[in-house]
Every structure is written in C-alpha cells, then in structure tokens.
C-alpha cells in the first residue's frame, strides 16, 4: 500500500508564504516523478509543478517566479515553497507521485487559503 502524507496548508494573508511537504511511503516501485497539482472551486485540477529525480523542473506559468519545488530523494519527500501568495492561489493542493512503472499516486490534498 502507498501513502502520501501532505502538510503545510493554512490560512495566510496575501503576500505571505507557505511551505507544503509531501512524504511518500509504502510498496510503490520506487519514486520517479513528484509534483503538485491544485484545484480551486469551480475549476479543473491544474498542474503547479513537477520535479524529476535529477531535478528537472516544470512550472505552471501562473506561479513561475513565486513558487519553488524541491525534493529530498533519500526521504521520498517533495516540497513546494510558495511566496508572494495571491488570493487566486486559493485551492486544494494535491501531491502526485509517479513510480518507475508509471503508476500514479495522489495525496488527499491540503487546503491553502489566501485572503486580502
């Protein structure tokens, strides 16, 4: 069984910062790609950022320059540092892990709410 444990979501004022963490554990066939997606009310789930084991990174245009993704391969952990937060960043943020057999695993999500 695979489990993704997310943490760090909170209520924060516009302009503030948060750091999300996601720890992967269980019987997956090794962690390959890790990343973050988000879903705001009334919108489809969208890519935030992904990162490979060799630190190749892909960011959504909407957060480029404000957010930074990183990972600790020894701990199977992915982070999302979120700076200069805007109200439009309000969403449930979901952790994604893809293993070496291309199986996808999703976290249950953590709520980020940004207020004026």
mmCIF file of C-alpha atoms in Angstrom:
data_model
loop_
_atom_site.group_PDB
_atom_site.id
_atom_site.type_symbol
_atom_site.label_atom_id
_atom_site.label_comp_id
_atom_site.label_asym_id
_atom_site.label_seq_id
_atom_site.Cartn_x
_atom_site.Cartn_y
_atom_site.Cartn_z
ATOM 1 C CA UNK A 1 0.000 0.000 0.000
ATOM 2 C CA UNK A 2 1.145 3.529 -0.823
ATOM 3 C CA UNK A 3 0.554 6.536 1.355
ATOM 4 C CA UNK A 4 1.284 10.200 0.660
ATOM 5 C CA UNK A 5 1.276 12.409 3.743
ATOM 6 C CA UNK A 6 0.828 16.107 2.978
ATOM 7 C CA UNK A 7 1.259 19.004 5.355
ATOM 8 C CA UNK A 8 1.653 22.775 5.388
ATOM 9 C CA UNK A 9 -1.657 24.072 4.091
ATOM 10 C CA UNK A 10 -3.037 27.008 6.033
ATOM 11 C CA UNK A 11 -4.892 30.316 6.009
ATOM 12 C CA UNK A 12 -2.483 33.094 5.046
ATOM 13 C CA UNK A 13 -2.655 36.787 4.175
ATOM 14 C CA UNK A 14 -1.920 37.905 0.624
ATOM 15 C CA UNK A 15 1.794 38.455 0.157
ATOM 16 C CA UNK A 16 2.696 35.806 2.694
ATOM 17 C CA UNK A 17 4.430 32.463 2.327
ATOM 18 C CA UNK A 18 3.780 28.793 2.993
ATOM 19 C CA UNK A 19 5.765 25.610 2.502
ATOM 20 C CA UNK A 20 3.978 22.392 1.620
ATOM 21 C CA UNK A 21 5.521 18.977 2.222
ATOM 22 C CA UNK A 22 4.597 15.530 0.952
ATOM 23 C CA UNK A 23 6.193 12.300 2.168
ATOM 24 C CA UNK A 24 5.700 9.128 0.122
ATOM 25 C CA UNK A 25 5.852 5.688 1.709
ATOM 26 C CA UNK A 26 4.696 2.152 1.019
ATOM 27 C CA UNK A 27 5.004 -0.500 -1.647
ATOM 28 C CA UNK A 28 5.296 1.586 -4.813
ATOM 29 C CA UNK A 29 8.004 0.576 -7.275
ATOM 30 C CA UNK A 30 10.365 3.407 -6.386
ATOM 31 C CA UNK A 31 9.644 7.130 -6.610
ATOM 32 C CA UNK A 32 10.219 8.642 -10.043
ATOM 33 C CA UNK A 33 8.461 11.972 -10.630
ATOM 34 C CA UNK A 34 6.951 14.017 -7.811
ATOM 35 C CA UNK A 35 4.805 17.085 -8.088
ATOM 36 C CA UNK A 36 1.966 19.296 -7.028
ATOM 37 C CA UNK A 37 -1.414 20.000 -8.584
ATOM 38 C CA UNK A 38 -4.189 22.237 -7.308
ATOM 39 C CA UNK A 39 -7.926 22.609 -7.705
ATOM 40 C CA UNK A 40 -9.819 25.809 -6.952
ATOM 41 C CA UNK A 41 -13.602 25.953 -6.512
ATOM 42 C CA UNK A 42 -15.342 25.757 -9.872
ATOM 43 C CA UNK A 43 -12.133 24.965 -11.751
ATOM 44 C CA UNK A 44 -10.402 21.853 -13.046
ATOM 45 C CA UNK A 45 -7.349 20.442 -11.333
ATOM 46 C CA UNK A 46 -4.245 22.038 -12.795
ATOM 47 C CA UNK A 47 -0.512 21.499 -12.759
ATOM 48 C CA UNK A 48 1.520 23.564 -10.306
ATOM 49 C CA UNK A 49 4.973 21.989 -10.657
ATOM 50 C CA UNK A 50 6.729 18.670 -11.191
ATOM 51 C CA UNK A 51 10.269 17.559 -10.462
ATOM 52 C CA UNK A 52 12.262 14.509 -11.561
ATOM 53 C CA UNK A 53 14.890 12.644 -9.555
ATOM 54 C CA UNK A 54 17.555 14.540 -11.485
ATOM 55 C CA UNK A 55 15.886 17.871 -10.595
ATOM 56 C CA UNK A 56 14.393 18.682 -13.967
ATOM 57 C CA UNK A 57 11.510 21.005 -13.107
ATOM 58 C CA UNK A 58 8.346 22.109 -14.857
ATOM 59 C CA UNK A 59 6.308 25.069 -13.526
ATOM 60 C CA UNK A 60 2.909 26.385 -14.458
ATOM 61 C CA UNK A 61 3.090 29.897 -15.894
ATOM 62 C CA UNK A 62 0.707 31.203 -13.235
ATOM 63 C CA UNK A 63 3.158 30.552 -10.397
ATOM 64 C CA UNK A 64 6.518 30.882 -12.140
ATOM 65 C CA UNK A 65 8.839 33.140 -10.171
ATOM 66 C CA UNK A 66 6.800 32.849 -6.972
ATOM 67 C CA UNK A 67 6.811 29.130 -6.136
ATOM 68 C CA UNK A 68 9.717 26.703 -5.958
ATOM 69 C CA UNK A 69 9.552 22.916 -5.966
ATOM 70 C CA UNK A 70 12.296 20.746 -4.483
ATOM 71 C CA UNK A 71 12.764 17.172 -3.303
ATOM 72 C CA UNK A 72 14.782 15.012 -0.953
ATOM 73 C CA UNK A 73 15.278 11.679 -2.704
ATOM 74 C CA UNK A 74 16.628 9.965 0.413
ATOM 75 C CA UNK A 75 13.383 10.765 2.236
ATOM 76 C CA UNK A 76 10.980 10.415 -0.722
ATOM 77 C CA UNK A 77 9.753 13.893 0.088
ATOM 78 C CA UNK A 78 8.704 16.772 -2.170
ATOM 79 C CA UNK A 79 8.308 20.384 -1.085
ATOM 80 C CA UNK A 80 6.557 23.403 -2.510
ATOM 81 C CA UNK A 81 7.765 26.780 -1.267
ATOM 82 C CA UNK A 82 5.064 29.348 -2.008
ATOM 83 C CA UNK A 83 5.946 33.040 -1.795
ATOM 84 C CA UNK A 84 4.066 36.223 -2.674
ATOM 85 C CA UNK A 85 0.789 34.382 -2.337
ATOM 86 C CA UNK A 86 -2.281 35.800 -4.057
ATOM 87 C CA UNK A 87 -5.984 35.174 -3.420
ATOM 88 C CA UNK A 88 -6.159 33.335 -6.754
ATOM 89 C CA UNK A 89 -3.737 30.753 -5.325
ATOM 90 C CA UNK A 90 -6.520 29.591 -3.009
ATOM 91 C CA UNK A 91 -7.102 25.911 -3.750
ATOM 92 C CA UNK A 92 -6.718 22.382 -2.505
ATOM 93 C CA UNK A 93 -3.153 21.344 -3.299
ATOM 94 C CA UNK A 94 -2.582 17.682 -4.179
ATOM 95 C CA UNK A 95 0.682 15.774 -4.081
ATOM 96 C CA UNK A 96 1.459 13.480 -7.032
ATOM 97 C CA UNK A 97 3.975 10.626 -7.127
ATOM 98 C CA UNK A 98 4.748 8.604 -10.255
ATOM 99 C CA UNK A 99 6.737 5.412 -9.720
ATOM 100 C CA UNK A 100 9.187 3.726 -12.101
ATOM 101 C CA UNK A 101 6.413 1.607 -13.598
ATOM 102 C CA UNK A 102 4.478 4.835 -14.338
ATOM 103 C CA UNK A 103 1.839 4.183 -11.692
ATOM 104 C CA UNK A 104 0.285 7.403 -10.358
ATOM 105 C CA UNK A 105 -0.413 8.019 -6.681
ATOM 106 C CA UNK A 106 -2.288 11.000 -5.249
ATOM 107 C CA UNK A 107 -2.443 12.560 -1.840
ATOM 108 C CA UNK A 108 -5.718 13.587 -0.270
ATOM 109 C CA UNK A 109 -4.939 17.287 -0.585
ATOM 110 C CA UNK A 110 -4.185 20.160 1.748
ATOM 111 C CA UNK A 111 -6.152 23.414 1.774
ATOM 112 C CA UNK A 112 -4.390 26.709 1.052
ATOM 113 C CA UNK A 113 -6.491 29.825 1.580
ATOM 114 C CA UNK A 114 -5.125 33.288 0.804
ATOM 115 C CA UNK A 115 -7.081 36.329 1.986
ATOM 116 C CA UNK A 116 -6.733 40.059 1.368
#
